[in-house]
Coordinates of N, CA and C in Angstrom, one line a residue:
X1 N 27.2 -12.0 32.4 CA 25.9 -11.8 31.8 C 25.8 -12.4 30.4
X2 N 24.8 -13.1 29.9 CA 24.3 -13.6 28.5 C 23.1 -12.9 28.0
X3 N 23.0 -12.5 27.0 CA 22.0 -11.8 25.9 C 22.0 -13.0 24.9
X4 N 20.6 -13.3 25.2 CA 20.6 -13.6 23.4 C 19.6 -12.7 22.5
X5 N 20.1 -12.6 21.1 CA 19.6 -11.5 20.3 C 18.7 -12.6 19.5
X6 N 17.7 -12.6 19.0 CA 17.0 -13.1 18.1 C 16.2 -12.3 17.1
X7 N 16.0 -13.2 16.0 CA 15.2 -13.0 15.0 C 16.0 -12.0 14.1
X8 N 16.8 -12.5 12.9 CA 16.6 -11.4 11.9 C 18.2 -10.8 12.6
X9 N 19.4 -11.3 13.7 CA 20.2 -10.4 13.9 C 21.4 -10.4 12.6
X10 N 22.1 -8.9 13.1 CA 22.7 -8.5 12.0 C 23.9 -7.7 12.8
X11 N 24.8 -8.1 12.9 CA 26.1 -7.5 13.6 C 27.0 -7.2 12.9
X12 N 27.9 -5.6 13.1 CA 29.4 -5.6 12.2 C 30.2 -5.1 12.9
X13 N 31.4 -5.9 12.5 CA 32.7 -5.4 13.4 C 33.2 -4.2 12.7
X14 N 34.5 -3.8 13.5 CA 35.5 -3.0 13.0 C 35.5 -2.9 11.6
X15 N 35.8 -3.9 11.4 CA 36.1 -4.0 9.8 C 35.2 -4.0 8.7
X16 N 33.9 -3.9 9.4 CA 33.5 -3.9 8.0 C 32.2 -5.2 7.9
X17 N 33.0 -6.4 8.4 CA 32.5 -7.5 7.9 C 30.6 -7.8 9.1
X18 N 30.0 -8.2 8.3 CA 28.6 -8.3 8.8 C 28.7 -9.7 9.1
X19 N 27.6 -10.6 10.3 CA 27.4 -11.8 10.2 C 26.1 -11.6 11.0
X20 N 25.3 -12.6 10.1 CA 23.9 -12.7 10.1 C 23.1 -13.7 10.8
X21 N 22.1 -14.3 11.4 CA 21.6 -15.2 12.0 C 20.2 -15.1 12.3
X22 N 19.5 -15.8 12.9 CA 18.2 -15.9 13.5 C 18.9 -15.7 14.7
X23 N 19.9 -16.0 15.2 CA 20.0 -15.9 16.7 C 21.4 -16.0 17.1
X24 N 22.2 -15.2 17.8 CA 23.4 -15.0 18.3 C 23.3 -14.5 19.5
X25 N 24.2 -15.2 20.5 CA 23.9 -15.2 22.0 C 25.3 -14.3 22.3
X26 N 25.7 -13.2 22.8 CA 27.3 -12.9 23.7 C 27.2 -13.0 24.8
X27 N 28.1 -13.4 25.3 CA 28.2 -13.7 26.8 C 30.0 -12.8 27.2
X28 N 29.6 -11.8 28.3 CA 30.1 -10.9 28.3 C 31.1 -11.3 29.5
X29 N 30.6 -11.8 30.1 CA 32.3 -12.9 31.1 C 33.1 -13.5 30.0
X30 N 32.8 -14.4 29.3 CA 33.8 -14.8 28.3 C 34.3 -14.3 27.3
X31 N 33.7 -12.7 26.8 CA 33.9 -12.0 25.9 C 34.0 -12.6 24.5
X32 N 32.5 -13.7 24.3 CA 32.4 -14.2 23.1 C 30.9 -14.2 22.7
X33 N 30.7 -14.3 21.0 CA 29.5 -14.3 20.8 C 29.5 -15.8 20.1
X34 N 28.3 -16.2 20.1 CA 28.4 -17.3 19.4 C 27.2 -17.8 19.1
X35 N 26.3 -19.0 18.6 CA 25.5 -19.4 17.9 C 25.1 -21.0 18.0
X36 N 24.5 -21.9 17.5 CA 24.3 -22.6 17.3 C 23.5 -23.0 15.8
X37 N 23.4 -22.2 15.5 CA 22.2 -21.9 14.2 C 23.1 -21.2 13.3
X38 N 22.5 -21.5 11.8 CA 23.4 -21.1 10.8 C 23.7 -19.8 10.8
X39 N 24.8 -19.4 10.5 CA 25.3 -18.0 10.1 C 25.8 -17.3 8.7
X40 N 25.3 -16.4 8.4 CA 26.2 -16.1 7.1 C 27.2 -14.9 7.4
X41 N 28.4 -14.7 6.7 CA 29.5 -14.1 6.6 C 29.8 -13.4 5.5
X42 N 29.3 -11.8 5.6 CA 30.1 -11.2 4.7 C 31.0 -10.0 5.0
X43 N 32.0 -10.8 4.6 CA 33.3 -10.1 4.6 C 33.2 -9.0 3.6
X44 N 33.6 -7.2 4.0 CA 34.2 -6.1 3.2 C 34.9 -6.5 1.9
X45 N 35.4 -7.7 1.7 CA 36.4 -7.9 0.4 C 35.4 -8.7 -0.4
X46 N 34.3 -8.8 -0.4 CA 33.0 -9.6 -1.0 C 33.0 -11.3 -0.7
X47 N 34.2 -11.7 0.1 CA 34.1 -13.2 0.3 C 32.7 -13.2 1.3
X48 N 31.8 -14.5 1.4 CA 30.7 -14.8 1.9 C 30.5 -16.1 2.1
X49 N 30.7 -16.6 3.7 CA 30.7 -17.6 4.0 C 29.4 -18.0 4.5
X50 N 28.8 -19.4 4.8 CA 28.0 -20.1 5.2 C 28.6 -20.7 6.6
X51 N 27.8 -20.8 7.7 CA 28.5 -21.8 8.9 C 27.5 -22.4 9.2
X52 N 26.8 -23.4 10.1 CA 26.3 -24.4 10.6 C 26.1 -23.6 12.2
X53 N 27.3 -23.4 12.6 CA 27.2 -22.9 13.6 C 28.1 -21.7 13.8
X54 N 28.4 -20.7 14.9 CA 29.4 -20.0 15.0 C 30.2 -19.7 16.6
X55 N 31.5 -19.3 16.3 CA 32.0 -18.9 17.6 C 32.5 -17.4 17.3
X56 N 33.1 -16.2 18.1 CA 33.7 -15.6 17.4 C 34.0 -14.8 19.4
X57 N 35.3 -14.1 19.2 CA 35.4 -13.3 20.2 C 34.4 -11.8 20.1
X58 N 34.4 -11.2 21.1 CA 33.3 -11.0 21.4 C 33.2 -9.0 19.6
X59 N 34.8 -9.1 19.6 CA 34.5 -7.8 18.4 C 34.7 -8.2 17.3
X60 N 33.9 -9.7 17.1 CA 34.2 -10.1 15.7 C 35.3 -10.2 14.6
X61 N 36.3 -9.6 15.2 CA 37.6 -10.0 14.3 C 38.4 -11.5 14.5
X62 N 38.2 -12.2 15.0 CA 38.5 -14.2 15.1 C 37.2 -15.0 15.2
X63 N 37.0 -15.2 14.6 CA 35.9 -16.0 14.4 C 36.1 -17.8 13.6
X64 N 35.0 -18.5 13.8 CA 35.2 -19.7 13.3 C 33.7 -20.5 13.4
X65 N 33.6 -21.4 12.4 CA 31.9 -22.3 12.2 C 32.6 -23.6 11.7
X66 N 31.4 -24.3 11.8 CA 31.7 -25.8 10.9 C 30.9 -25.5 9.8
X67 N 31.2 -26.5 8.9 CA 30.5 -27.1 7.7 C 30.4 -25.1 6.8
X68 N 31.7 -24.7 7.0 CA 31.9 -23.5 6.3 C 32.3 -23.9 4.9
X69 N 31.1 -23.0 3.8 CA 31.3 -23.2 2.7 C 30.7 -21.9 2.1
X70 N 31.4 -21.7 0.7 CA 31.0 -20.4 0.0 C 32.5 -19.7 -0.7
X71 N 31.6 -18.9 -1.8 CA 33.2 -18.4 -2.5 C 34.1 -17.6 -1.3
X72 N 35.2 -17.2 -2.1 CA 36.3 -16.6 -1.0 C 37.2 -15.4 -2.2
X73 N 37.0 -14.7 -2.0 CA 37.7 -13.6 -2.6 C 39.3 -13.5 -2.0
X74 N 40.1 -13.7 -3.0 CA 41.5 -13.7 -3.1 C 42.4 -12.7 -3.9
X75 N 43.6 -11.8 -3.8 CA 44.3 -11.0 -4.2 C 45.2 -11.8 -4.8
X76 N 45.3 -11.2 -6.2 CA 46.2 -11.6 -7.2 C 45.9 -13.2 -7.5
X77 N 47.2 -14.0 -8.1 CA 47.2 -15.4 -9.0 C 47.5 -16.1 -7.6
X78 N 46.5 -17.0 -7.4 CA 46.8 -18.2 -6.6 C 47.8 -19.6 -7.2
X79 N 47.4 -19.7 -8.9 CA 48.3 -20.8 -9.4 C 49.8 -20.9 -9.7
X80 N 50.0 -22.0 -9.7 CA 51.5 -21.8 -10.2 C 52.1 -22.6 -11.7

């Protein structure tokens, strides 16, 4: 079975993290949700990504977009 959710959706997984859209479809044979329309990402740790598009299994903990851009919050010194 396929659902698509529109207008305005707003989903959070386990963890915390929300991702946003006009429209997110899950498809419950494949146990995935996904998109074609921009998505925003905000992650519990305040990183906040932008996607173009989205894929993600279906409880939001693996996920992935293209043309992903935006800050990214990091623990401790990244330089050396």
């Amino acid at each position: 079975k396929i659902i698509t959710f529109r207008r305005n959706v707003v989903v959070t997984n386990a963890e915390g993290d929300t991702f946003k859209s006009s429209e997110l479809t899950w498809d419950s044979m494949w146990k995935q949700i996904y998109s074609d329309k921009p998505v925003e990402v905000n992650k519990i740790d305040g990183t906040h990504l932008d996607f173009s598009n989205f894929k993600s299994n279906e409880n939001g903990s693996d996920y992935s977009g293209d043309n992903g851009h935006g800050p990214i919050v990091t623990k401790g010194n990244i330089t050396q």
